[in-house]
Short mmCIF file of C-alpha atoms in Angstrom, two decimals:
data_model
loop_
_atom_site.label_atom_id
_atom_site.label_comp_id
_atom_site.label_asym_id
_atom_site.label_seq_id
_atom_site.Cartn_x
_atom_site.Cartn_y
_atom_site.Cartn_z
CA UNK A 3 43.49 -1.72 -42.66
CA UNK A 4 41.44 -1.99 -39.52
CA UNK A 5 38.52 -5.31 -39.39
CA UNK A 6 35.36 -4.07 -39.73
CA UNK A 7 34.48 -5.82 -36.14
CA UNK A 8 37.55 -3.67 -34.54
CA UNK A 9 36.76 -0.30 -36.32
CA UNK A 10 33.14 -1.33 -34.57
CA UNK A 11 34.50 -1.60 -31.32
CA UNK A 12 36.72 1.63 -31.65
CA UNK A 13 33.84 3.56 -32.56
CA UNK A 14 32.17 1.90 -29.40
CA UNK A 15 34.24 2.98 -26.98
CA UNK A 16 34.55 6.12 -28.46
CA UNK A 17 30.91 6.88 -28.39
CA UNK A 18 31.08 5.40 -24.07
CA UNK A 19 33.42 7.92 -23.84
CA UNK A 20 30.83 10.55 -24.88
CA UNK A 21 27.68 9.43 -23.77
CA UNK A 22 28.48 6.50 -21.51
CA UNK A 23 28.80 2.66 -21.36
CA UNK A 24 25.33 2.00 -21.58
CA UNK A 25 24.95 4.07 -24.73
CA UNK A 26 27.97 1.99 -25.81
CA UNK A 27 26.23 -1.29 -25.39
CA UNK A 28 23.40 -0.54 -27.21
CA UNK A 29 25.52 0.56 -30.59
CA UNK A 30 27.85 -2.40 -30.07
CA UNK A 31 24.98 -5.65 -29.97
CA UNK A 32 21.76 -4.70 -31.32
CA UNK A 33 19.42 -7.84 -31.63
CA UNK A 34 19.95 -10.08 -34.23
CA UNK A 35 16.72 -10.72 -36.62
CA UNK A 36 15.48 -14.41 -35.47
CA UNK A 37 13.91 -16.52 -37.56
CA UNK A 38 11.46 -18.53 -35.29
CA UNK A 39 11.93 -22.30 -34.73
CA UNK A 40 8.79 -22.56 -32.37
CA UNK A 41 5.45 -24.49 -33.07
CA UNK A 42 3.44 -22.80 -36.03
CA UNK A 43 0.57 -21.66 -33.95
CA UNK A 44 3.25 -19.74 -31.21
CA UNK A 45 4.81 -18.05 -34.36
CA UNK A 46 2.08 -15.30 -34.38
CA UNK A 47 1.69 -15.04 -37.92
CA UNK A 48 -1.40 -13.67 -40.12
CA UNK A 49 -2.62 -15.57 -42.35
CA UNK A 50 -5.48 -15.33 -44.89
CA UNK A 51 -8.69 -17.67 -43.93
CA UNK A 52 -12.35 -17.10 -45.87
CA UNK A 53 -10.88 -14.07 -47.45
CA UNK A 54 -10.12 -12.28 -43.97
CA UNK A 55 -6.52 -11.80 -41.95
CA UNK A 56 -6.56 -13.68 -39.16
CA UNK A 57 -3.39 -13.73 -36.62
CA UNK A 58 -2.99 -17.88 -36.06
CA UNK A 59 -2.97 -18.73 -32.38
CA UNK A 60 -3.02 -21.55 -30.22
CA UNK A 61 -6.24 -23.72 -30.11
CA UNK A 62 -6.44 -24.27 -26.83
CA UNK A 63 -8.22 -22.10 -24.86
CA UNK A 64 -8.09 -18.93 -23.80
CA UNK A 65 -6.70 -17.82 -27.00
CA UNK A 66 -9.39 -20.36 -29.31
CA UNK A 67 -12.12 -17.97 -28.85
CA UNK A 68 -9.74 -14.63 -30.10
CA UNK A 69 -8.51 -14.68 -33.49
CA UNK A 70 -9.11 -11.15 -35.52
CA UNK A 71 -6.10 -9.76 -36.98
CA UNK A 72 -5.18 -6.63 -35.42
CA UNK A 73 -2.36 -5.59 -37.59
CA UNK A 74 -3.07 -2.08 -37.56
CA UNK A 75 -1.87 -1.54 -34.00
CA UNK A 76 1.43 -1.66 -33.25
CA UNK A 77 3.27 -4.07 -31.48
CA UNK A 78 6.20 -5.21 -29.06
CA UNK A 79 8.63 -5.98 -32.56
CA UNK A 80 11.84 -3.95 -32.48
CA UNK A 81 11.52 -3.04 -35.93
CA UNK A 82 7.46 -1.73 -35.19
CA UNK A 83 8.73 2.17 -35.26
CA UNK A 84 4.61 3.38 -35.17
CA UNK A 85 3.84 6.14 -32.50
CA UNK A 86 0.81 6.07 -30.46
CA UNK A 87 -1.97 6.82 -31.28
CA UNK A 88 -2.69 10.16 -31.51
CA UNK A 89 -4.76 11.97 -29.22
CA UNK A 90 -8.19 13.60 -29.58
CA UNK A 91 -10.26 16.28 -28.37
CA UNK A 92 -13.72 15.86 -28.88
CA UNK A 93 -17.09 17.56 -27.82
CA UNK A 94 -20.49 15.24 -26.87
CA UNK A 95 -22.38 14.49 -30.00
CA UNK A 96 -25.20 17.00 -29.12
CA UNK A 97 -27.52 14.65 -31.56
CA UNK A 98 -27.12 11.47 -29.66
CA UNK A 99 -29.58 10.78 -26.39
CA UNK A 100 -28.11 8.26 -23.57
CA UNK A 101 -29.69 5.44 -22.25
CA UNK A 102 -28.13 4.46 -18.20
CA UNK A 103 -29.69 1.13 -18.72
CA UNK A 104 -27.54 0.55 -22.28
CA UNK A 105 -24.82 2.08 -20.84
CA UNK A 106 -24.74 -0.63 -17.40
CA UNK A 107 -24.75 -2.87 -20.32
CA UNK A 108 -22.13 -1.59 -22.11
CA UNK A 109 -20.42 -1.00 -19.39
CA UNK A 110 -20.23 -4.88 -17.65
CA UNK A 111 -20.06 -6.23 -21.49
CA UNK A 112 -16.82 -8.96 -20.91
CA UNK A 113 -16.42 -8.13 -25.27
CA UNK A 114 -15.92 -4.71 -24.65
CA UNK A 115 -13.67 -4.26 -21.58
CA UNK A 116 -15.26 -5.01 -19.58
CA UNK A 117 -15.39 -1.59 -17.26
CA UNK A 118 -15.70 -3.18 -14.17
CA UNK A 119 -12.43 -5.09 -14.77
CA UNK A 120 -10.82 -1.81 -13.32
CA UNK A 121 -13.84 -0.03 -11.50
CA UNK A 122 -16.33 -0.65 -9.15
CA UNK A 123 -19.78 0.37 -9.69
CA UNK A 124 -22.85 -0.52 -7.74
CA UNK A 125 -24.61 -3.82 -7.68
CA UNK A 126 -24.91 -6.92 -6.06
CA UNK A 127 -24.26 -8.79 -9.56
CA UNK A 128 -20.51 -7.07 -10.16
CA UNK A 129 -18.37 -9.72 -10.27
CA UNK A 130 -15.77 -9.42 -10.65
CA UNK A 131 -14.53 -5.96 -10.05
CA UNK A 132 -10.91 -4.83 -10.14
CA UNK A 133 -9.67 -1.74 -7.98
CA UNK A 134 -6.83 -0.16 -11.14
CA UNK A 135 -8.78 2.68 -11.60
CA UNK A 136 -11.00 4.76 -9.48
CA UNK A 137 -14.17 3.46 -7.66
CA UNK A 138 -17.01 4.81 -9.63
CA UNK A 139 -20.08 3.93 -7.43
CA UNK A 140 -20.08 7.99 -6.33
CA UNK A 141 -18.95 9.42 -9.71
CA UNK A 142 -22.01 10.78 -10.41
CA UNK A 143 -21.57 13.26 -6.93
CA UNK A 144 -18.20 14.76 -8.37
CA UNK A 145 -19.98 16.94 -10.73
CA UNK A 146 -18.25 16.42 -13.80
CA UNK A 147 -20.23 17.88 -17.26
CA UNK A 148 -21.74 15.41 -19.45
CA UNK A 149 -18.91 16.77 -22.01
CA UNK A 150 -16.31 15.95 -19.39
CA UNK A 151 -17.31 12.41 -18.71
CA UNK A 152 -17.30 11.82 -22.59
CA UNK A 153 -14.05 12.85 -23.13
CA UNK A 154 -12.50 10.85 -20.21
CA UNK A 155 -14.26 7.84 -21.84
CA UNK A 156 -13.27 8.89 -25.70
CA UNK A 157 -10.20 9.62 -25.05
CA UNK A 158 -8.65 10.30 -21.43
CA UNK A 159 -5.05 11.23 -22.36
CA UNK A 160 -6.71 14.56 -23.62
CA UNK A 161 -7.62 15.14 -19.82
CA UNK A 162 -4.96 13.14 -17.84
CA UNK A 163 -1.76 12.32 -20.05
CA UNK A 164 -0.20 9.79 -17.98
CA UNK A 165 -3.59 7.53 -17.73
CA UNK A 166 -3.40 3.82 -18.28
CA UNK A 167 -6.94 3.91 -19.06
CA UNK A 168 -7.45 2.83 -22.78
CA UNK A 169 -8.62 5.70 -25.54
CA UNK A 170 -12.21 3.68 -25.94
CA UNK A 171 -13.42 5.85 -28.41
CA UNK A 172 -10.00 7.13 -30.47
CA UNK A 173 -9.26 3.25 -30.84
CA UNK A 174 -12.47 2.88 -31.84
CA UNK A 175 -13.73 -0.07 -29.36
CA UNK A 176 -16.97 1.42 -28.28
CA UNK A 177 -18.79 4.04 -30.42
CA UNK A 178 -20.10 7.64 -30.01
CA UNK A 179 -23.30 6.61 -28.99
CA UNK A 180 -22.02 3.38 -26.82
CA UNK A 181 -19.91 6.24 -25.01
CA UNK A 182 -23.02 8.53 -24.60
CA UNK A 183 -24.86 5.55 -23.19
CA UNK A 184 -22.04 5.16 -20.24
CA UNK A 185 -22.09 8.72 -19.66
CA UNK A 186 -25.99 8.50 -18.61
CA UNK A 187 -25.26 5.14 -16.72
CA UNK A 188 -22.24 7.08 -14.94
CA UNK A 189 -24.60 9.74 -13.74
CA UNK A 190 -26.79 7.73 -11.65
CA UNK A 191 -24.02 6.53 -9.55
CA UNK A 192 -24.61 9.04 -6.64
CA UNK A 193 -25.76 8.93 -3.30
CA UNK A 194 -25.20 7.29 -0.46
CA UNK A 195 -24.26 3.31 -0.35
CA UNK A 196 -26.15 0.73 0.54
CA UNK A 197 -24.93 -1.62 2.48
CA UNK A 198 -22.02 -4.43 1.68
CA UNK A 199 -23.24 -7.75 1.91
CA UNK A 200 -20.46 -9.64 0.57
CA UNK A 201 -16.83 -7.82 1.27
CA UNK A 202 -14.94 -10.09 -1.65
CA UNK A 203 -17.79 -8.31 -4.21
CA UNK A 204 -15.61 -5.07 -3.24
CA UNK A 205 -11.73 -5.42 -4.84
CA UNK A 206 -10.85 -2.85 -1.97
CA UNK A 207 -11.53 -5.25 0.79
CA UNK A 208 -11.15 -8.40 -1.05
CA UNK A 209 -8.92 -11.32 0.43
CA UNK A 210 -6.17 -11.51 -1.72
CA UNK A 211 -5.04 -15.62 -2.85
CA UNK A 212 -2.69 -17.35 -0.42
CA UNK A 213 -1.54 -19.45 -3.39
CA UNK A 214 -2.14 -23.49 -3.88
CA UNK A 215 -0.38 -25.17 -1.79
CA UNK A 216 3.13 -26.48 -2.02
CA UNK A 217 4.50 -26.93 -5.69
CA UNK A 218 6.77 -29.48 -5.12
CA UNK A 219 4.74 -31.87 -4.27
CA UNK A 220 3.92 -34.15 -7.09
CA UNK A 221 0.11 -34.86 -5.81
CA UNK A 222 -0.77 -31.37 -5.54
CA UNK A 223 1.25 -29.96 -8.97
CA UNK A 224 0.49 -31.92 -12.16
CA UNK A 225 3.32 -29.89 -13.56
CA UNK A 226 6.22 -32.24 -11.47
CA UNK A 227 5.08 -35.22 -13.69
CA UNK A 228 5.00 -33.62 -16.61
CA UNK A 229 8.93 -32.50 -16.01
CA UNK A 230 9.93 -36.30 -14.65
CA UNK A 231 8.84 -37.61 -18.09
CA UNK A 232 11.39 -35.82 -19.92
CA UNK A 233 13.76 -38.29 -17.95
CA UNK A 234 13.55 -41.11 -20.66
CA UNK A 235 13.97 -38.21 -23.43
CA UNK A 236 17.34 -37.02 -21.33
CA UNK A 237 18.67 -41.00 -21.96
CA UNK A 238 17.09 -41.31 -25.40
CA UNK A 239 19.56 -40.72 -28.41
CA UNK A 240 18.43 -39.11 -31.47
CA UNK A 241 19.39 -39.35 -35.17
CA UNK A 242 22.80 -38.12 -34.65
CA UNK A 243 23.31 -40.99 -32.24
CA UNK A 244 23.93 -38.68 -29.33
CA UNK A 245 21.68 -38.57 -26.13
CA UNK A 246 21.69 -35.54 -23.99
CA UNK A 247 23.27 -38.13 -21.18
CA UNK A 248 26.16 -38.85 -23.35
CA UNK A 249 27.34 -35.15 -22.62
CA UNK A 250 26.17 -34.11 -19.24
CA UNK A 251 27.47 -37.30 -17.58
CA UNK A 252 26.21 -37.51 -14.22
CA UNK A 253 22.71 -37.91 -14.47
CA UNK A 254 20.37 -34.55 -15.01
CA UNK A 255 20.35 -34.15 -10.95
CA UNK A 256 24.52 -33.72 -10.89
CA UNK A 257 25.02 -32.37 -14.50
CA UNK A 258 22.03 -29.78 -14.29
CA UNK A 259 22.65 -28.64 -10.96
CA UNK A 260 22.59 -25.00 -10.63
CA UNK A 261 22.64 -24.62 -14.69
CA UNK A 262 19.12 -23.03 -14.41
CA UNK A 263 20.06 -20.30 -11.92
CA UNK A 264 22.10 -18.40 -15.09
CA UNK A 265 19.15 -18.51 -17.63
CA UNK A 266 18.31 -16.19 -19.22
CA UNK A 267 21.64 -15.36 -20.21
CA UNK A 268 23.29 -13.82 -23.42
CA UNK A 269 24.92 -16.87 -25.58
CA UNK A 270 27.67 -15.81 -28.02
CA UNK A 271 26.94 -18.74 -30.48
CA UNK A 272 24.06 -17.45 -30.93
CA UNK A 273 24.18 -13.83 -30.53
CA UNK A 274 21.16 -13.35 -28.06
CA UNK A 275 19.42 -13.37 -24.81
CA UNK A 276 18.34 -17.21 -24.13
CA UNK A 277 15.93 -18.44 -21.56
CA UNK A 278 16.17 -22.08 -20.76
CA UNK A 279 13.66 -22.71 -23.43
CA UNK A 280 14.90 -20.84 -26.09
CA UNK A 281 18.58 -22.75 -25.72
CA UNK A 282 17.29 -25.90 -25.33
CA UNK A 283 15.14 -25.45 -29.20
CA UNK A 284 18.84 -24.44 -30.84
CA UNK A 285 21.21 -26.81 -28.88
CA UNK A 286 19.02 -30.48 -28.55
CA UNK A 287 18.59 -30.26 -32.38
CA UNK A 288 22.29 -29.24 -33.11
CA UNK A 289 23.82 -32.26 -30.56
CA UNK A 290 21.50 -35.26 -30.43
CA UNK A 291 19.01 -34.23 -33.55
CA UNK A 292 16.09 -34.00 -31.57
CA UNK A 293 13.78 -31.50 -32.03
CA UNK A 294 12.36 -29.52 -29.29
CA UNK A 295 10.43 -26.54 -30.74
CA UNK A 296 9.39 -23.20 -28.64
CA UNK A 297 5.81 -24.15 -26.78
CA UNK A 298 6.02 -28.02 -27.58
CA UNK A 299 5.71 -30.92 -25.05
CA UNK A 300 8.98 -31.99 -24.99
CA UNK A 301 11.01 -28.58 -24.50
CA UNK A 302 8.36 -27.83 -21.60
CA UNK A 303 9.38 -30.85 -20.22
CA UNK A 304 12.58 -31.26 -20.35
CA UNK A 305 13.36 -27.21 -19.68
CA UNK A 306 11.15 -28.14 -15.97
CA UNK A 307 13.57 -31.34 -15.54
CA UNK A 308 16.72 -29.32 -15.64
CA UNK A 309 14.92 -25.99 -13.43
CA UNK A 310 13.84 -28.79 -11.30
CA UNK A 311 17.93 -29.54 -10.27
CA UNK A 312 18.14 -25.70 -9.15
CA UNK A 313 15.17 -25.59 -6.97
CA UNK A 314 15.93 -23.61 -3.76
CA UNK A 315 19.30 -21.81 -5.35
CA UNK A 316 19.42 -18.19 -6.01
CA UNK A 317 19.23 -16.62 -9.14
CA UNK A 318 21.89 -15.97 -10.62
CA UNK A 319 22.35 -13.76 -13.76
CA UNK A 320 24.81 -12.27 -15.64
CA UNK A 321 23.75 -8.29 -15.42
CA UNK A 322 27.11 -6.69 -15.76
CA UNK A 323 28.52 -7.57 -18.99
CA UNK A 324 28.03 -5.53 -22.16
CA UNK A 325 25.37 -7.53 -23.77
CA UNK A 326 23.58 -8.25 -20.71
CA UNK A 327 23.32 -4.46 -19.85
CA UNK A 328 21.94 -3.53 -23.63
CA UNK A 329 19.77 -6.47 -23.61
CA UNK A 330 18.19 -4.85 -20.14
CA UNK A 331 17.95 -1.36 -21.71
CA UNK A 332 16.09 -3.16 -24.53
CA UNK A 333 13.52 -5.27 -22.07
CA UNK A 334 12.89 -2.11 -20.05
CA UNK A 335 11.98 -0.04 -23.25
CA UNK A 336 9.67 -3.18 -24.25
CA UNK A 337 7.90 -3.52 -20.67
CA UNK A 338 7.49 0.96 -20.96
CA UNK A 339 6.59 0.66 -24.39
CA UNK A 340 2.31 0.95 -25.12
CA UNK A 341 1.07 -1.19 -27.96
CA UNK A 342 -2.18 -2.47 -29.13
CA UNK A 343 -5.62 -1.09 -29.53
CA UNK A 344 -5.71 -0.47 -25.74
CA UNK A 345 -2.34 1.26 -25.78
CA UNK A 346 -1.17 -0.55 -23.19
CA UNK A 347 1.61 -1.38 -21.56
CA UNK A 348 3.55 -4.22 -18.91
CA UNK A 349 4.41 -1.21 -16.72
CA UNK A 350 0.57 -0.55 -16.94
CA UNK A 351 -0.23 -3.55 -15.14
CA UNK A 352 2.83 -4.49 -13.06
CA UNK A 353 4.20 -1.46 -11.51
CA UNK A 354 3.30 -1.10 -7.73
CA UNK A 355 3.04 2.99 -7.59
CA UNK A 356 0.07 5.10 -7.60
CA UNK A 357 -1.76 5.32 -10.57
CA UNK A 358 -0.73 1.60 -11.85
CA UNK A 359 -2.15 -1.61 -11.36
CA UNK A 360 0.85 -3.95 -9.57
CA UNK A 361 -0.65 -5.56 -6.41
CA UNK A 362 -4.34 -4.42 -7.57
CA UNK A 363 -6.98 -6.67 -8.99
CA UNK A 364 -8.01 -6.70 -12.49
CA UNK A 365 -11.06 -8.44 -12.21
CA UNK A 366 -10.69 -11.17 -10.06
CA UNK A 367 -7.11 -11.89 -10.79
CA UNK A 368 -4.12 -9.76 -8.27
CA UNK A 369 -1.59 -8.46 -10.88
CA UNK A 370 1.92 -9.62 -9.90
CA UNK A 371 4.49 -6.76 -9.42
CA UNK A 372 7.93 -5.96 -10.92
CA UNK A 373 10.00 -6.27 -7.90
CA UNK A 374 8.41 -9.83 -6.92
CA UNK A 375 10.42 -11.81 -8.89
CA UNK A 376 7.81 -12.52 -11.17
CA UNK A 377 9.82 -14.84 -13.20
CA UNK A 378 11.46 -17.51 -10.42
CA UNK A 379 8.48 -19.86 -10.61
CA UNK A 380 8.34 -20.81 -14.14
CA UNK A 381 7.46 -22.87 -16.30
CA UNK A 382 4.53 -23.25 -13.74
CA UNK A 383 0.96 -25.29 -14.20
CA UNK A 384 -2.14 -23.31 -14.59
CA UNK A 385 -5.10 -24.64 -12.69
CA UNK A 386 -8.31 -22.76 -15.04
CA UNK A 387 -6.36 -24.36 -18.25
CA UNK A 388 -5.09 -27.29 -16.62
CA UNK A 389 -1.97 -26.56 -18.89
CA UNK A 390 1.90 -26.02 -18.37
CA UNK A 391 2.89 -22.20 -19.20
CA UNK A 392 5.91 -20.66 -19.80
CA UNK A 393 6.72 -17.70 -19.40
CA UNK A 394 6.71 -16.75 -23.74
CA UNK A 395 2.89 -18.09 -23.63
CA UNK A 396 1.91 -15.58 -20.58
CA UNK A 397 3.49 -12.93 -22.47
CA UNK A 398 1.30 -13.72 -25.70
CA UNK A 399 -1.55 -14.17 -23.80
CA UNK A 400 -1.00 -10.16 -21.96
CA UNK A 401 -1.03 -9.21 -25.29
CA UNK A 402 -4.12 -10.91 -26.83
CA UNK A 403 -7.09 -9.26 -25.14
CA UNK A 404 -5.41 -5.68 -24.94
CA UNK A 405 -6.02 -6.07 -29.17
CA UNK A 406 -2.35 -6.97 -30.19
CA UNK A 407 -0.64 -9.63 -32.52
CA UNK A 408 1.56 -11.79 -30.20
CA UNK A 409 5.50 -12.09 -31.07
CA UNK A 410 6.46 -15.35 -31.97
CA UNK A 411 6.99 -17.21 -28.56
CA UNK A 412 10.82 -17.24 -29.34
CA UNK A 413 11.24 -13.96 -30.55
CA UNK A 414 14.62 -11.60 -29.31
CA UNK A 415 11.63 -9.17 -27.80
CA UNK A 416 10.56 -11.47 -25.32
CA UNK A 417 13.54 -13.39 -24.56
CA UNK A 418 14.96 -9.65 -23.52
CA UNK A 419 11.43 -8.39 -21.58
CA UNK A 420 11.94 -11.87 -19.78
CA UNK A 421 15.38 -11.40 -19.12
CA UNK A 422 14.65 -7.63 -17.65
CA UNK A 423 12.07 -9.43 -15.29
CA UNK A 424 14.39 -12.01 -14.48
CA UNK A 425 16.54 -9.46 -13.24
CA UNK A 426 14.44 -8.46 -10.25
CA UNK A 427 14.50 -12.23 -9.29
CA UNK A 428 18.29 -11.63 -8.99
CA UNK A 429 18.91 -13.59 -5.46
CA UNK A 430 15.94 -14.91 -4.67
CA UNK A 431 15.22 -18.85 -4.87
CA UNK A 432 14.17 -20.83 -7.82
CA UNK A 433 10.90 -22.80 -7.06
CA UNK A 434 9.63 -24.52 -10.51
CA UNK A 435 7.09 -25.95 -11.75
CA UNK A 436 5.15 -23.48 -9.44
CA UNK A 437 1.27 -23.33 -9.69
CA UNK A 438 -1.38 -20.25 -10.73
CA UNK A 439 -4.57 -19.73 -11.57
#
């Protein structure tokens, strides 16, 4: 009798045979469930509070201010099989009269979107604009119909299929009359421009950040301290009597050197993709006892003391085995794949070709692109939050205000979208902690 496992594997190669090795990979290791080990509030669970779902998140801001549940859009989850939304054709509610002072409103309203995040519109007070989507202050000359405009706003797809503008008024975020209001406002934005006064008001001739300064030094990025106090937890045993030194003999600066360049990486023992972070919650507990949950102090730490001993080496990443190349497949459907009430997705924001937003501003802030190598500079310290990020918490931030549940910060889904960005980083130097905004 053949072993389940080898009849698997036979069937595997059988199937490459027919459709290819890639197809092969993706029978051969789908992702395993994972329970999450991380802190409570990064497991992006629902829970009841004053009679009402509520997804928990972090307290801290930005995500303290953001806490409806929005369960009833789908999300990044493997197992989250719901289609878009669908798409609708509507007409102008002929009942409804619009108001272009409501609809400026409307339209700068930071709750609602706001517009101006992706358009440009006239007035010395838009700040900040972003340049994603087309500059409206000369709509009103292009002679779309009143029914035109409010479809575009209801629902766009119905009128341009591939637009990563969201369906405002099939998701139900602004109303039929909100959307009649806009449409008025839109209509006065005609005739000639006055005159720029300020060029950074404009996303089109905006200076674009030149960064803050050199991350490696320890007066100008809080982050470096943060990482050199996970020195004494390197030495310190735990309750199974083992320190991490007692392993990696050395020191961290021999034993760690280079380690970083192969994370993420697919780990048998486990069965999954692994950034740094995610290894180092499974492994300290297993070998020394010590806890060091997904988004806590202490894995932070210590996961920017051990990047810190590959600083200046290329990435580099297993991307040719088999569970590498499925786990890619996987992180590439995730970073295509729309979710949330805006029906949005990574690719949205982070691919540099026309009609995306990659090297554009949303707002004030210049989306990174795909092929940057997004991924080589973190964990890295935010300077609006004062706070050190990983990558897991930037991903559950993306999804917060495009009206999503975050994944738990440890999930298989983002370990695998991480690893896919990773990817592009393939060669190019490690430098963490780095520094954003």
């Amino acid at each position: 009798m053949i072993p389940n496992t080898k009849r698997f594997v036979i069937a595997g190669v059988f199937v490459a045979g027919a459709f290819g090795l890639a197809s092969c990979a993706d029978v051969l290791y789908p992702p395993v469930k994972w329970e999450s080990k991380a802190l409570p509030e990064a497991q992006g669970k629902v829970e009841i509070k004053d009679g009402k779902p509520q997804h928990v998140r972090y307290k801290e801001g930005p995500f303290s201010g953001v806490r409806p549940d929005f369960s009833q859009f789908r999300t990044q989850a493997y197992d989250d099989h719901r289609p878009e939304p669908a798409i609708r054709k509507v007409a102008m509610p002929k009942d409804l009269k619009g108001n272009a002072a409501e609809g400026r409103k409307i339209y700068m309203n930071r709750g609602l979107g706001p517009c101006t995040g992706c358009h440009l519109i006239r007035g010395d007070d838009v700040w900040p604009a972003g340049n994603i989507g087309p500059d409206h202050q000369k709509l009103g000359d292009a002679g779309y119909s009143d029914d035109e405009l409010y479809q575009m706003i209801y629902d766009i797809r119905a009128v341009y299929p591939e637009s990563i503008m969201p369906p405002w008024g099939s998701a139900g975020i602004l109303t039929p009359q909100q959307i009649v209001h806009v449409v008025e406002f839109l209509k006065t934005q005609k005739g000639d421009l006055p005159p720029e006064k300020d060029p950074q008001r404009d996303p089109n001739t905006r200076a674009k950040p030149v960064g803050f300064g050199d991350p490696l030094d320890p007066t100008n990025n809080p982050a470096l301290l943060a990482a050199e106090s996970a020195e004494k937890d390197w030495a310190r045993k735990g309750p199974k009597g083992k320190a991490c030194a007692d392993c990696h003999q050395g020191g961290v600066e021999k034993a760690m050197k280079g380690v970083a360049t192969r994370y993420p990486r697919y780990v048998g023992e486990y069965r999954r993709i692994m950034a740094m972070e995610d290894f180092l919650q499974s492994h300290s507990p297993a070998t020394t006892g010590i806890d060091m949950p997904s988004q806590s102090d202490i894995n932070l730490n210590m996961s920017m003391l051990v990047k810190l001993q590959s600083n200046g080496m290329p990435l580099n990443l297993d991307l040719t085995s088999l569970e590498s190349r499925a786990a890619l497949k996987r992180g590439e459907a995730t970073f295509n794949k729309r979710s949330g009430q805006r029906n949005h997705a990574c690719a949205d924001c982070h691919l540099e070709e026309p009609g995306k937003g990659g090297n554009k501003f949303l707002g004030g802030r210049l989306l990174a692109t795909l092929e940057s190598g997004m991924m080589n500079h973190f964990p890295l310290w935010r300077t609006n939050f004062t706070k050190v990020w990983d990558p897991r918490k930037r991903f559950q931030w993306c999804m917060t205000p495009l009206g999503m549940n975050y994944l738990a910060a440890d999930s298989v889904e983002y370990a695998e979208l991480e690893f896919y960005l990773s990817s592009f980083g393939q060669g190019k130097p490690l430098t963490a902690p780095g520094i954003r905004h």
